[in-house]
Tab-separated table of C-alpha atoms in Angstrom:
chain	number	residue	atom	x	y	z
G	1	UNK	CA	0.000	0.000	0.000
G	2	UNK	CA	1.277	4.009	-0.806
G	3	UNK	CA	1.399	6.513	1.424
G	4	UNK	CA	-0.618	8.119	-1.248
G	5	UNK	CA	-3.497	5.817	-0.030
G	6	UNK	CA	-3.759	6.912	3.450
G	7	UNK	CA	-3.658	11.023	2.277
G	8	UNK	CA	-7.155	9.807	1.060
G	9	UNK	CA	-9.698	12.501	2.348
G	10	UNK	CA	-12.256	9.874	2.811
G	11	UNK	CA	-10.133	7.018	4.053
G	12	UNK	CA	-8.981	9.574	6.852
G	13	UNK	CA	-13.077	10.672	7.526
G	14	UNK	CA	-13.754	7.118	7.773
G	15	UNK	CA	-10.873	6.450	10.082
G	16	UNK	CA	-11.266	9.605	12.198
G	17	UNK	CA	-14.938	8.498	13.131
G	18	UNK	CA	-13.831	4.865	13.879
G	19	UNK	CA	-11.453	5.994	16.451
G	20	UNK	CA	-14.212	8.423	18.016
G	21	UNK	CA	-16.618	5.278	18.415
G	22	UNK	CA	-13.347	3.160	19.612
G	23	UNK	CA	-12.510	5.537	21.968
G	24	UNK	CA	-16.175	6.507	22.976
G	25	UNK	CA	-16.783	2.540	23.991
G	26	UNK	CA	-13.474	2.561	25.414
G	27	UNK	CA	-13.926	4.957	27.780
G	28	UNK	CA	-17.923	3.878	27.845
G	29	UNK	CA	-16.546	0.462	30.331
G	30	UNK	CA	-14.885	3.062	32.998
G	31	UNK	CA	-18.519	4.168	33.255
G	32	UNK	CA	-20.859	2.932	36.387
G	33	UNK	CA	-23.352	0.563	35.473
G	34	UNK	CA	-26.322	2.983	34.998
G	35	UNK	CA	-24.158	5.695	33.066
G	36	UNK	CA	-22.544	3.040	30.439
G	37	UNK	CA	-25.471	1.816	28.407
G	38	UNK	CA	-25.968	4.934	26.161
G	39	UNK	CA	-22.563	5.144	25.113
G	40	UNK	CA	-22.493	1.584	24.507
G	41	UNK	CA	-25.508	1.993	22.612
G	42	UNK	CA	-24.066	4.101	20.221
G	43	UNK	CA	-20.494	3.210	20.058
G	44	UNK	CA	-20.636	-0.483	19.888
G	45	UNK	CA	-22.484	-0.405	16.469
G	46	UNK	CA	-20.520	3.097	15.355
G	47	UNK	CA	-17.478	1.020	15.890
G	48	UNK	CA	-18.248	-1.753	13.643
G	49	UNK	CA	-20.015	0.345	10.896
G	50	UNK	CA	-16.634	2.815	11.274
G	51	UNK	CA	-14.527	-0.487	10.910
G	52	UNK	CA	-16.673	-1.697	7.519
G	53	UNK	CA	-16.582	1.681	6.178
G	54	UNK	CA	-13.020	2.518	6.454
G	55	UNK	CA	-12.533	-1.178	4.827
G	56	UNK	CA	-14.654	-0.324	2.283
G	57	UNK	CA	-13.235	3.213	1.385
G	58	UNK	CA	-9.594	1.460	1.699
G	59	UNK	CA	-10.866	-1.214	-0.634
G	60	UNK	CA	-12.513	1.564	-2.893
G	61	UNK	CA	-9.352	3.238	-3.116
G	62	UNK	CA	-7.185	0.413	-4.516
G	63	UNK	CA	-9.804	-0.417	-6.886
G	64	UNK	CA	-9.351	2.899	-8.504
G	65	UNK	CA	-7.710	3.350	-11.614
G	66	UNK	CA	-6.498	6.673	-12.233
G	67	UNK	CA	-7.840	8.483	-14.974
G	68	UNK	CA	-5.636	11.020	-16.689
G	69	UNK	CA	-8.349	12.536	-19.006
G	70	UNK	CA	-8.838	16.402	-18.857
G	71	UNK	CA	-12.514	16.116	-17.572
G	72	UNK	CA	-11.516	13.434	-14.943
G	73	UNK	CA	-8.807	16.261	-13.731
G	74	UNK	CA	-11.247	18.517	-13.466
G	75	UNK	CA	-13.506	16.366	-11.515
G	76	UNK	CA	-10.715	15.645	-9.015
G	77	UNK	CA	-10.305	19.436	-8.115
G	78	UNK	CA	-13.502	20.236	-7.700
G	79	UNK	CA	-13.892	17.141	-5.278
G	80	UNK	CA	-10.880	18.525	-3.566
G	81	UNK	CA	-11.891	21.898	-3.542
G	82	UNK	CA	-15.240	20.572	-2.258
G	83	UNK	CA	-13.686	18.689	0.511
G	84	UNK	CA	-11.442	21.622	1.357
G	85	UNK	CA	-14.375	23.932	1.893
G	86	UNK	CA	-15.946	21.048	3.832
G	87	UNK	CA	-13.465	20.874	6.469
G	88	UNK	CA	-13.160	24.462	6.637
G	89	UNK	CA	-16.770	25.065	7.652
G	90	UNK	CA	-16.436	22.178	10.141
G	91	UNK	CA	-13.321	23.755	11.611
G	92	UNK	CA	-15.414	27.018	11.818
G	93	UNK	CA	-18.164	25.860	13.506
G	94	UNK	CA	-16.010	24.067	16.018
G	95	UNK	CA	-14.387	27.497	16.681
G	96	UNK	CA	-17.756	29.325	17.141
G	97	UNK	CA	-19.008	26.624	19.256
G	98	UNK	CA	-16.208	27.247	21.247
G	99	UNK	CA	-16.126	30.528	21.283
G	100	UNK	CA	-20.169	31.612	21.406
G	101	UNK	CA	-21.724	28.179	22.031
G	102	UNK	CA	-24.796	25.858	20.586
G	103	UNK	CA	-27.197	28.850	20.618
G	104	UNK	CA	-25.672	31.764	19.040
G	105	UNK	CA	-23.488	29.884	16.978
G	106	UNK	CA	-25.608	27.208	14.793
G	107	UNK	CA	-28.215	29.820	13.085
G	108	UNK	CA	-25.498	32.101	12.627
G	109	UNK	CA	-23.118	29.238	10.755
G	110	UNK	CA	-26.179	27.617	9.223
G	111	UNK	CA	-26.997	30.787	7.821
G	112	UNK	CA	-23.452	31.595	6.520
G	113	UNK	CA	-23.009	28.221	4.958
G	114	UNK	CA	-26.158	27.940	3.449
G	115	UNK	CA	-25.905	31.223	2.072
G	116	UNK	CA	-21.836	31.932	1.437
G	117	UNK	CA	-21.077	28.421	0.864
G	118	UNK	CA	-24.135	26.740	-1.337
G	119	UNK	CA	-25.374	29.833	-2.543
G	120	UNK	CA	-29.077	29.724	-1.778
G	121	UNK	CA	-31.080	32.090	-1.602
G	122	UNK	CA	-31.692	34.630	1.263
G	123	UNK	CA	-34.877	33.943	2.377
G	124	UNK	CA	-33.860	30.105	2.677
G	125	UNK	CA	-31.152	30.926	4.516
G	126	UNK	CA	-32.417	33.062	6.579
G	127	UNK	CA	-35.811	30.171	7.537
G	128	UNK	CA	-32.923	27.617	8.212
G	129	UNK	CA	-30.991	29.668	10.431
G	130	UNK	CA	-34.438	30.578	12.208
G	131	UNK	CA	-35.155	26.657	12.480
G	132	UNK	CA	-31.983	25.926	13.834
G	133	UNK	CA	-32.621	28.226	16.400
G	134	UNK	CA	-35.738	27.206	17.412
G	135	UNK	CA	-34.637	23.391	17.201
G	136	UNK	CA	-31.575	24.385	19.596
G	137	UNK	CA	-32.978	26.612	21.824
G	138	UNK	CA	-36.954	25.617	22.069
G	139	UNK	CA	-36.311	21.755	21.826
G	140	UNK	CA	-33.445	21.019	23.676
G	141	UNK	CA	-32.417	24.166	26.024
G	142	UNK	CA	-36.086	24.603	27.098
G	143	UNK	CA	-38.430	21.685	26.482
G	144	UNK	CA	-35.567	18.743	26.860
G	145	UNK	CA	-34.215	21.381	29.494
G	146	UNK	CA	-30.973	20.263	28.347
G	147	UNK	CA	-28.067	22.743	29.361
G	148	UNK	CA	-26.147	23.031	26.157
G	149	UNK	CA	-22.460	24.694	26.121
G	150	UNK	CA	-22.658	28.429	26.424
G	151	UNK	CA	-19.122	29.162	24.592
G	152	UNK	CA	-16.123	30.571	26.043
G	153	UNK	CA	-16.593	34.283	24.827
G	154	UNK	CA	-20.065	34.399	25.807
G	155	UNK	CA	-19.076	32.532	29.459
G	156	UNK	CA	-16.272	35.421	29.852
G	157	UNK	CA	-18.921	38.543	28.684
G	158	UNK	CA	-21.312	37.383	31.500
G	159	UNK	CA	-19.741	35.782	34.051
């Protein structure tokens, strides 16, 4: 196997989320009794569909014949471009999680990628950012009464 293999953007997805369920049931047996079955739940299965899937991507990958045709160069960029700007907006809504938390953060980044990122149009970004808002705030925060993360900024501001 090349190196070139493993700088795969989906064979290092597929790997990244195996080794969140891993750890996740790892960490799930430290748990007491009562506390362990939810994360078991979840990251027995997420382990062995993570497993499969970064089999299957690894498999994919090896299976793939490089084409050197001008369209099929074209189609590589823009997947790479698209995968770029993929893992930008997740690494910016990590940071404004961090920094403003769940609330303020999720209609604000739902709008901007909705609206900078896949170019719709105003008023559908603007009803999905309002819908994330509502979802956050009046589903979990109130009605699940589910204290979600604050942020860091907005923890400093008021406290």
């Amino acid at each position: 196997m090349s190196a070139r293999l493993f700088l795969n953007g989906r064979i290092i997805t597929a790997f990244i989320m195996l080794l969140v369920f891993s750890v996740m049931t790892i960490m799930a047996f430290d748990f007491p009794a009562k506390a362990r079955l939810m994360p078991l739940m979840f990251g027995i299965p997420g382990t062995i569909f993570g497993l499969l899937q970064l089999l299957m991507e690894i498999k994919h990958a090896m299976a793939e014949v490089p084409d050197e045709s001008a369209e099929a160069v074209e189609k590589a960029k823009e997947e790479k471009k698209n995968e770029t700007q993929m893992f930008l907006w997740v690494f910016l809504y990590f940071i404004f999680i961090l920094g403003f938390g769940f609330i303020y953060a999720s209609p604000f980044l739902v709008f901007g990628f909705l609206f900078i990122a896949k170019k719709e149009s105003l008023k559908t970004a603007i009803i999905s950012s309002i819908c994330t808002f509502i979802v956050i705030y009046g589903v979990f925060q109130t009605w699940f009464q589910i204290p979600l993360f604050e942020g860091l900024i907005i923890e400093w501001l008021t406290g």
